[in-house]
CSV table of C-alpha atoms and ligand atoms in Angstrom, one decimal:
chain,number,residue,atom,x,y,z
A,25,MET,CA,-1.6,5.0,-45.9
A,26,SER,CA,-4.7,3.6,-44.3
A,27,THR,CA,-7.9,3.5,-46.3
A,28,ALA,CA,-9.9,2.7,-43.2
A,29,THR,CA,-13.1,4.6,-42.6
A,30,PRO,CA,-13.2,6.6,-39.4
A,31,MET,CA,-16.1,5.3,-37.2
A,32,LEU,CA,-15.7,7.3,-34.1
A,33,ALA,CA,-13.6,10.2,-33.0
A,34,GLY,CA,-12.1,10.2,-29.5
A,35,PRO,CA,-10.1,13.2,-28.1
A,36,GLY,CA,-6.8,11.7,-29.1
A,37,ARG,CA,-7.2,9.1,-31.8
A,38,ARG,CA,-9.7,7.8,-34.3
A,39,LEU,CA,-11.4,4.5,-34.0
A,40,THR,CA,-11.3,3.0,-37.5
A,41,VAL,CA,-12.6,-0.1,-39.1
A,42,GLU,CA,-9.1,-1.6,-38.8
A,43,ASN,CA,-8.9,-0.6,-35.2
A,44,SER,CA,-12.3,-2.0,-34.4
A,45,ARG,CA,-11.2,-5.4,-35.8
A,46,MET,CA,-8.4,-5.3,-33.2
A,47,LEU,CA,-11.0,-4.4,-30.6
A,48,ALA,CA,-13.0,-7.4,-31.8
A,49,GLY,CA,-10.0,-9.6,-31.0
A,50,ILE,CA,-10.7,-8.9,-27.4
A,51,PRO,CA,-14.4,-9.4,-27.2
A,52,PRO,CA,-16.5,-9.0,-24.1
A,53,TYR,CA,-17.3,-12.3,-22.5
A,54,VAL,CA,-20.6,-12.8,-20.7
A,55,ALA,CA,-20.0,-13.6,-17.0
A,56,THR,CA,-22.2,-14.5,-14.1
A,57,ILE,CA,-21.9,-12.9,-10.7
A,58,ARG,CA,-21.2,-15.6,-8.2
A,59,ARG,CA,-21.0,-13.5,-5.0
A,60,VAL,CA,-21.3,-9.8,-4.0
A,61,VAL,CA,-19.3,-9.0,-0.9
A,62,PRO,CA,-19.3,-5.7,1.0
A,63,ASP,CA,-15.5,-5.0,1.5
A,64,ALA,CA,-15.7,-1.5,2.9
A,65,GLU,CA,-18.2,1.3,3.2
A,66,GLU,CA,-20.0,1.8,-0.1
A,67,THR,CA,-17.6,-0.7,-1.7
A,68,LEU,CA,-18.7,-4.1,-3.0
A,69,THR,CA,-16.6,-6.9,-4.5
A,70,TYR,CA,-18.2,-8.7,-7.4
A,71,TRP,CA,-16.8,-12.3,-7.8
A,72,VAL,CA,-17.6,-13.2,-11.5
A,73,ALA,CA,-17.0,-16.3,-13.6
A,74,ILE,CA,-17.0,-16.2,-17.4
A,75,ASP,CA,-19.9,-18.3,-18.6
A,76,ASP,CA,-18.1,-20.1,-21.4
A,77,PRO,CA,-16.2,-22.9,-19.7
A,78,GLN,CA,-13.4,-23.0,-22.3
A,79,VAL,CA,-12.8,-19.3,-22.1
A,80,ARG,CA,-13.0,-19.4,-18.3
A,81,ARG,CA,-10.3,-22.1,-18.1
A,82,SER,CA,-7.9,-20.3,-20.5
A,83,TYR,CA,-8.4,-16.8,-18.9
A,84,HIS,CA,-5.3,-15.6,-17.0
A,85,PHE,CA,-4.3,-12.2,-15.7
A,86,GLN,CA,-1.3,-10.7,-13.9
A,87,PRO,CA,-1.4,-8.6,-10.7
A,88,GLY,CA,-2.5,-5.0,-11.3
A,89,GLN,CA,-4.3,-5.7,-14.6
A,90,ILE,CA,-7.8,-4.5,-15.2
A,91,SER,CA,-11.1,-5.7,-16.8
A,92,MET,CA,-13.5,-3.6,-18.7
A,93,LEU,CA,-16.6,-4.6,-16.7
A,94,GLY,CA,-19.9,-4.1,-18.5
A,95,VAL,CA,-23.5,-3.8,-17.3
A,96,PHE,CA,-26.0,-4.7,-20.1
A,97,GLY,CA,-27.7,-1.6,-21.5
A,98,VAL,CA,-25.6,0.8,-19.4
A,99,GLY,CA,-21.9,0.7,-20.3
A,100,GLU,CA,-18.5,-0.6,-19.6
A,101,ILE,CA,-15.8,0.7,-17.1
A,102,PRO,CA,-12.2,-0.2,-16.2
A,103,ILE,CA,-12.0,-2.0,-12.9
A,104,SER,CA,-8.9,-3.6,-11.4
A,105,ILE,CA,-9.0,-7.3,-10.8
A,106,SER,CA,-8.5,-7.6,-7.1
A,107,SER,CA,-8.3,-11.4,-6.7
A,108,ASP,CA,-5.4,-13.8,-6.8
A,109,PRO,CA,-3.8,-14.3,-10.3
A,110,ALA,CA,-3.1,-17.9,-9.4
A,111,ARG,CA,-6.9,-18.5,-9.1
A,112,PRO,CA,-8.3,-17.0,-12.3
A,113,LEU,CA,-11.5,-19.1,-12.6
A,114,VAL,CA,-13.5,-16.6,-10.5
A,115,LEU,CA,-12.4,-12.9,-10.8
A,116,ALA,CA,-12.9,-10.3,-8.1
A,117,HIS,CA,-13.7,-6.7,-9.0
A,118,THR,CA,-13.9,-4.3,-6.0
A,119,VAL,CA,-16.1,-1.3,-6.9
A,120,ARG,CA,-17.0,2.0,-5.2
A,121,ALA,CA,-20.3,3.4,-6.6
A,122,CYS,CA,-19.8,6.9,-7.9
A,123,GLY,CA,-21.7,7.2,-11.2
A,124,ARG,CA,-23.8,5.7,-13.9
A,125,VAL,CA,-22.2,2.2,-14.4
A,126,THR,CA,-21.0,1.7,-10.8
A,127,ASN,CA,-24.5,2.5,-9.5
A,128,ALA,CA,-26.0,0.1,-12.0
A,129,LEU,CA,-23.6,-2.5,-10.7
A,130,LYS,CA,-24.8,-1.8,-7.2
A,131,ALA,CA,-28.3,-3.0,-8.2
A,132,LEU,CA,-26.9,-6.4,-9.4
A,133,LYS,CA,-26.8,-9.6,-7.3
A,134,ALA,CA,-25.5,-13.2,-7.4
A,135,GLY,CA,-26.8,-14.9,-10.6
A,136,ASP,CA,-27.0,-11.7,-12.6
A,137,GLN,CA,-24.9,-11.4,-15.7
A,138,VAL,CA,-22.3,-8.8,-16.7
A,139,THR,CA,-19.6,-8.7,-19.4
A,140,VAL,CA,-15.8,-8.9,-18.9
A,141,ARG,CA,-13.3,-7.7,-21.5
A,142,GLY,CA,-9.6,-8.0,-20.9
A,143,PRO,CA,-7.4,-8.4,-19.1
A,144,PHE,CA,-5.6,-5.2,-20.0
A,145,GLY,CA,-2.6,-3.2,-18.9
A,146,ARG,CA,0.9,-3.4,-17.6
A,147,PRO,CA,1.0,-5.4,-14.4
A,148,TRP,CA,3.0,-4.8,-11.1
A,149,PRO,CA,6.5,-6.1,-11.7
A,150,VAL,CA,6.6,-8.2,-8.6
A,151,GLU,CA,9.7,-10.0,-9.8
A,152,ARG,CA,11.7,-6.7,-9.7
A,153,ALA,CA,11.6,-6.9,-5.9
A,154,ARG,CA,13.3,-10.3,-5.7
A,155,GLY,CA,16.1,-10.5,-3.3
A,156,GLY,CA,15.1,-7.2,-1.6
A,157,ASP,CA,12.2,-5.7,0.3
A,158,LEU,CA,8.8,-5.1,-1.3
A,159,LEU,CA,6.9,-2.1,0.2
A,160,ILE,CA,3.2,-1.7,-0.7
A,161,VAL,CA,1.7,1.7,0.0
A,162,ALA,CA,-2.1,1.7,-0.4
A,163,GLY,CA,-4.5,4.6,0.0
A,164,GLY,CA,-8.3,3.9,0.2
A,165,LEU,CA,-9.6,2.0,-2.9
A,166,GLY,CA,-5.9,1.8,-4.1
A,167,MET,CA,-5.7,-1.5,-2.1
A,168,ALA,CA,-7.9,-3.1,-4.8
A,169,PRO,CA,-5.2,-3.3,-7.6
A,170,LEU,CA,-2.5,-3.9,-5.0
A,171,ARG,CA,-4.2,-7.0,-3.4
A,172,SER,CA,-3.4,-9.1,-6.5
A,173,ALA,CA,0.3,-8.1,-6.1
A,174,ILE,CA,0.2,-9.0,-2.4
A,175,TYR,CA,-1.2,-12.4,-3.1
A,176,THR,CA,1.6,-13.0,-5.7
A,177,ALA,CA,4.2,-11.8,-3.2
A,178,ILE,CA,2.9,-14.0,-0.5
A,179,ARG,CA,2.9,-17.0,-2.8
A,180,ASN,CA,6.6,-16.2,-3.6
A,181,ARG,CA,7.4,-14.9,-0.1
A,182,GLY,CA,10.7,-16.7,0.0
A,183,SER,CA,12.0,-14.5,-2.9
A,184,PHE,CA,11.8,-11.3,-0.8
A,185,ARG,CA,13.5,-10.2,2.4
A,186,ARG,CA,10.6,-8.2,3.8
A,187,LEU,CA,7.1,-7.7,2.6
A,188,ILE,CA,5.7,-4.5,4.2
A,189,VAL,CA,2.1,-3.3,3.6
A,190,LEU,CA,1.2,0.3,4.6
A,191,VAL,CA,-2.5,1.1,4.5
A,192,GLY,CA,-4.2,4.5,4.8
A,193,ALA,CA,-7.8,5.5,4.5
A,194,ARG,CA,-10.1,8.3,5.5
A,195,SER,CA,-11.8,6.3,8.2
A,196,PRO,CA,-11.8,2.7,9.6
A,197,GLU,CA,-14.9,1.9,7.6
A,198,GLN,CA,-13.1,2.8,4.4
A,199,ILE,CA,-10.3,0.3,5.0
A,200,LEU,CA,-10.6,-2.4,2.3
A,201,PHE,CA,-10.5,-6.1,3.1
A,202,PRO,CA,-9.9,-5.6,6.9
A,203,TYR,CA,-10.4,-9.3,7.9
A,204,GLU,CA,-8.1,-10.6,5.2
A,205,MET,CA,-5.4,-8.1,6.1
A,206,SER,CA,-5.3,-9.3,9.7
A,207,LEU,CA,-4.8,-12.8,8.3
A,208,TRP,CA,-1.8,-11.6,6.3
A,209,GLU,CA,-0.4,-10.0,9.3
A,210,HIS,CA,-0.5,-13.2,11.3
A,211,LEU,CA,1.2,-15.3,8.6
A,212,LEU,CA,4.3,-16.5,10.2
A,213,GLY,CA,7.9,-17.5,9.3
A,214,MET,CA,8.7,-17.2,5.6
A,215,HIS,CA,5.2,-15.9,4.8
A,216,ARG,CA,5.3,-13.0,7.2
A,217,VAL,CA,3.7,-9.7,6.2
A,218,GLU,CA,4.5,-6.5,8.1
A,219,LEU,CA,1.3,-4.6,8.2
A,220,HIS,CA,0.7,-1.0,9.4
A,221,GLN,CA,-2.6,0.8,9.2
A,222,THR,CA,-3.7,4.4,9.6
A,223,VAL,CA,-6.8,6.5,9.1
A,224,ASP,CA,-7.4,10.3,8.9
A,225,VAL,CA,-10.1,10.2,11.5
A,226,ALA,CA,-11.1,7.6,14.1
A,227,ASP,CA,-12.9,7.2,17.4
A,228,GLY,CA,-11.3,5.6,20.5
A,229,ASP,CA,-12.0,2.0,19.4
A,230,TRP,CA,-9.5,2.2,16.5
A,231,PRO,CA,-6.4,0.2,17.5
A,232,HIS,CA,-4.1,1.5,14.9
A,233,ASP,CA,-2.6,4.8,13.9
A,234,VAL,CA,-4.3,8.1,13.1
A,235,GLY,CA,-2.7,10.3,10.4
A,236,VAL,CA,-1.8,10.2,6.7
A,237,VAL,CA,-0.1,7.1,5.3
A,238,THR,CA,3.3,8.7,5.2
A,239,THR,CA,3.4,8.9,9.0
A,240,LEU,CA,3.8,5.1,8.8
A,241,PHE,CA,7.2,5.3,7.1
A,242,PRO,CA,9.3,5.6,10.2
A,243,LYS,CA,7.5,2.6,11.8
A,244,ALA,CA,8.2,0.5,8.8
A,245,GLU,CA,12.0,1.2,9.1
A,246,ILE,CA,12.5,1.1,5.4
A,247,ASP,CA,15.9,0.3,4.0
A,248,PRO,CA,15.9,2.5,0.9
A,249,LEU,CA,18.8,0.7,-0.8
A,250,VAL,CA,17.0,-2.6,-1.2
A,251,THR,CA,13.3,-1.5,-1.3
A,252,THR,CA,11.0,-1.7,-4.3
A,253,VAL,CA,7.8,0.3,-3.8
A,254,PHE,CA,4.3,-0.3,-5.3
A,255,THR,CA,1.8,2.5,-4.6
A,256,CYS,CA,-1.8,3.2,-5.5
A,257,GLY,CA,-4.3,5.6,-4.1
A,258,PRO,CA,-5.5,9.2,-4.7
A,259,GLU,CA,-2.9,11.0,-6.8
A,260,ILE,CA,-2.2,13.6,-4.0
A,261,MET,CA,-1.5,10.7,-1.6
A,262,MET,CA,0.9,9.1,-4.1
A,263,ARG,CA,2.7,12.4,-4.7
A,264,PHE,CA,3.4,12.9,-0.9
A,265,ALA,CA,4.4,9.3,-0.4
A,266,ILE,CA,6.8,9.4,-3.3
A,267,ARG,CA,8.3,12.7,-2.2
A,268,ASP,CA,9.1,11.2,1.2
A,269,LEU,CA,10.4,7.9,-0.3
A,270,LEU,CA,12.7,9.9,-2.6
A,271,ALA,CA,13.9,11.9,0.3
A,272,MET,CA,14.7,8.7,2.2
A,273,GLY,CA,16.9,7.6,-0.8
A,274,VAL,CA,14.6,5.1,-2.6
A,275,PRO,CA,15.7,5.4,-6.3
A,276,LYS,CA,13.1,6.6,-8.8
A,277,LYS,CA,13.5,3.5,-10.8
A,278,ARG,CA,12.3,1.3,-7.9
A,279,ILE,CA,9.1,3.2,-7.3
A,280,TRP,CA,6.0,2.0,-9.3
A,281,LEU,CA,2.5,3.5,-9.2
A,282,SER,CA,-0.8,2.7,-10.7
A,283,MET,CA,-2.6,5.6,-12.4
A,284,GLU,CA,-6.3,6.1,-12.9
A,285,ARG,CA,-7.7,8.0,-15.8
A,286,ASN,CA,-11.1,8.0,-17.6
A,287,MET,CA,-10.8,5.1,-20.0
A,288,GLN,CA,-13.2,3.9,-22.7
A,289,CYS,CA,-11.7,1.6,-25.3
A,290,ALA,CA,-8.8,0.1,-23.3
A,291,VAL,CA,-6.8,-0.7,-26.4
A,292,LYS,CA,-5.0,2.6,-27.0
A,293,PHE,CA,-7.3,4.1,-29.6
A,294,CYS,CA,-9.9,6.4,-28.1
A,295,GLY,CA,-7.3,8.7,-26.3
A,296,HIS,CA,-9.5,9.3,-23.2
A,297,CYS,CA,-6.8,7.9,-20.9
A,298,GLN,CA,-3.8,9.7,-22.4
A,299,ILE,CA,-1.2,11.3,-20.2
A,300,GLY,CA,1.4,13.0,-22.3
A,301,PRO,CA,2.8,10.3,-24.6
A,302,TYR,CA,1.3,7.5,-22.5
A,303,PHE,CA,-2.0,5.6,-22.6
A,304,VAL,CA,-3.0,4.4,-19.2
A,305,CYS,CA,-4.8,1.4,-20.7
A,306,GLU,CA,-1.8,-0.1,-22.4
A,307,ASP,CA,1.4,1.7,-21.2
A,308,GLY,CA,0.0,1.6,-17.7
A,309,PRO,CA,-1.9,1.5,-15.4
A,310,VAL,CA,1.3,0.7,-13.7
A,311,PHE,CA,4.2,3.1,-14.4
A,312,ARG,CA,7.7,3.5,-13.1
A,313,TYR,CA,8.0,6.8,-11.3
A,314,ASP,CA,10.8,8.1,-13.6
A,315,GLU,CA,8.5,7.6,-16.6
A,316,ILE,CA,5.5,9.5,-15.3
A,317,GLY,CA,6.7,11.7,-12.4
A,318,GLU,CA,7.1,14.9,-14.3
A,319,LEU,CA,3.8,14.5,-16.1
A,320,MET,CA,2.1,14.0,-12.7
A,321,GLU,CA,3.1,17.6,-11.8
A,322,VAL,CA,1.4,19.1,-14.9
A,323,ASP,CA,-2.0,20.5,-14.0
A,324,GLU,CA,-5.1,18.9,-15.7
A,325,LEU,CA,-3.0,16.5,-17.7
B,16,LIG,C1,-6.9,1.7,-14.5
B,16,LIG,C2,-8.1,1.9,-13.7
B,16,LIG,C3,-8.4,1.1,-12.7
B,16,LIG,C4,-9.6,1.3,-11.9
B,16,LIG,N1,-9.9,0.4,-10.9
B,16,LIG,C5,-11.0,0.6,-10.2
B,16,LIG,C6,-11.4,-0.3,-9.2
B,16,LIG,O1,-10.7,-1.3,-8.9
B,16,LIG,N2,-12.5,0.0,-8.5
B,16,LIG,C7,-13.3,1.1,-8.7
B,16,LIG,O2,-14.3,1.3,-8.0
B,16,LIG,N3,-13.0,2.0,-9.6
B,16,LIG,C8,-11.8,1.8,-10.4
B,16,LIG,N4,-11.5,2.7,-11.4
B,16,LIG,C9,-12.4,3.8,-11.6
B,16,LIG,C10,-13.6,3.5,-12.3
B,16,LIG,O3,-13.3,3.1,-13.6
B,16,LIG,C11,-14.6,4.7,-12.4
B,16,LIG,O4,-15.0,4.9,-11.1
B,16,LIG,C12,-15.7,4.4,-13.3
B,16,LIG,O5,-15.3,4.4,-14.6
B,16,LIG,C13,-16.9,5.4,-13.1
B,16,LIG,O6,-17.9,5.0,-14.0
B,16,LIG,P1,-19.4,5.4,-13.7
B,16,LIG,O7,-20.1,5.2,-15.0
B,16,LIG,O8,-19.9,4.8,-12.5
B,16,LIG,O9,-19.2,7.0,-13.4
B,16,LIG,P2,-19.5,8.2,-14.3
B,16,LIG,O10,-21.0,8.4,-14.4
B,16,LIG,O11,-18.8,8.0,-15.6
B,16,LIG,O12,-18.7,9.3,-13.5
B,16,LIG,C14,-19.0,9.7,-12.2
B,16,LIG,C15,-17.9,10.7,-11.7
B,16,LIG,O13,-16.6,10.0,-11.6
B,16,LIG,C16,-15.7,10.7,-12.4
B,16,LIG,N5,-14.8,9.6,-12.9
B,16,LIG,C17,-15.1,8.6,-13.8
B,16,LIG,N6,-14.1,7.8,-14.0
B,16,LIG,C18,-13.1,8.3,-13.3
B,16,LIG,C19,-11.7,7.9,-13.0
B,16,LIG,N7,-11.2,6.9,-13.6
B,16,LIG,N8,-11.0,8.7,-12.2
B,16,LIG,C20,-11.5,9.7,-11.6
B,16,LIG,N9,-12.8,10.2,-11.7
B,16,LIG,C21,-13.5,9.4,-12.6
B,16,LIG,C22,-16.5,11.3,-13.5
B,16,LIG,O14,-15.8,12.5,-14.0
B,16,LIG,C23,-17.7,11.8,-12.7
B,16,LIG,O15,-17.5,12.9,-12.0
B,16,LIG,C24,-10.4,2.4,-12.2
B,16,LIG,C25,-10.1,3.3,-13.2
B,16,LIG,C26,-9.0,3.0,-14.0
B,16,LIG,C27,-8.6,3.9,-15.1
């Protein structure tokens, strides 16, 4: 039996002295913001480099993993690493301001310091799509954790038959990384990416589709028997997308989604990110649909 002293009680578990030692095993590293890039309306990408050169060189992450990004004196939040895992010296975090920490981040500029703890979480299993088609379905800010998977897939493009990226957003201004996406689309030969975009509302200048992201499925001509799906976006969007994919015959075991929950410790102790038996910080954020599907249907879980 543990003799550890409870230090802090979360909704699910207790953070004890023993647990806090494990937390100390993944310390926050001080990092400097190198660039701040507007990547969509109200959305900035912070390119940060860990200050300690030794730590910076040994830091690696996998597609879909997150950092706990900290603002001094304000707090720490989970943010997906949106850059290329093959280039981990400078890490991109794409953030939409919505509250205390994200608004504090908004006030920072190149040269300011933040903290980075991580990387955490189960990554996108890009290798599972080998030999078949990889279908990416992104809604709004959901493109941030998917971009790292797209980079990895492009680097290994020869391992997949088709690489299809479907993007939906509320308006053209909310589409993340628009310039980069058009570069992906124009990759040729073995590197080719099939890209389709849609928005809920647009004026006459918008050259792509109008409608929800599922309206792109017929255009993409998905072959359900060989397709592996990665999806991230608002939960309602993922529910509808998955419902249609299942109806088309894509097996549950080949649909992967990234879940967002309020997260505080990121090491499976505080319980804030618990969904049924799972902790999003460590068992996720990427889940296979047959693991999490029924829990997604439970209200307020
Ligand atoms: C695995 C994971 C990956 C994430 N990746 C990104 C990312 O790449 N970019 C990004 O901008 N955000 C991402 N988020 C969401 C981000 O962590 C929250 O927006 C952030 O914690 C809000 O902190 P705040 O202090 O600014 O807001 P707060 O002041 O804490 O809250 C502002 C409002 O947002 C709500 N809120 C807070 N966190 C969440 C959440 N996770 N889901 C839904 N509502 C929430 C609060 O209830 C409140 O209404 C991710 C979250 C998780 C769990």
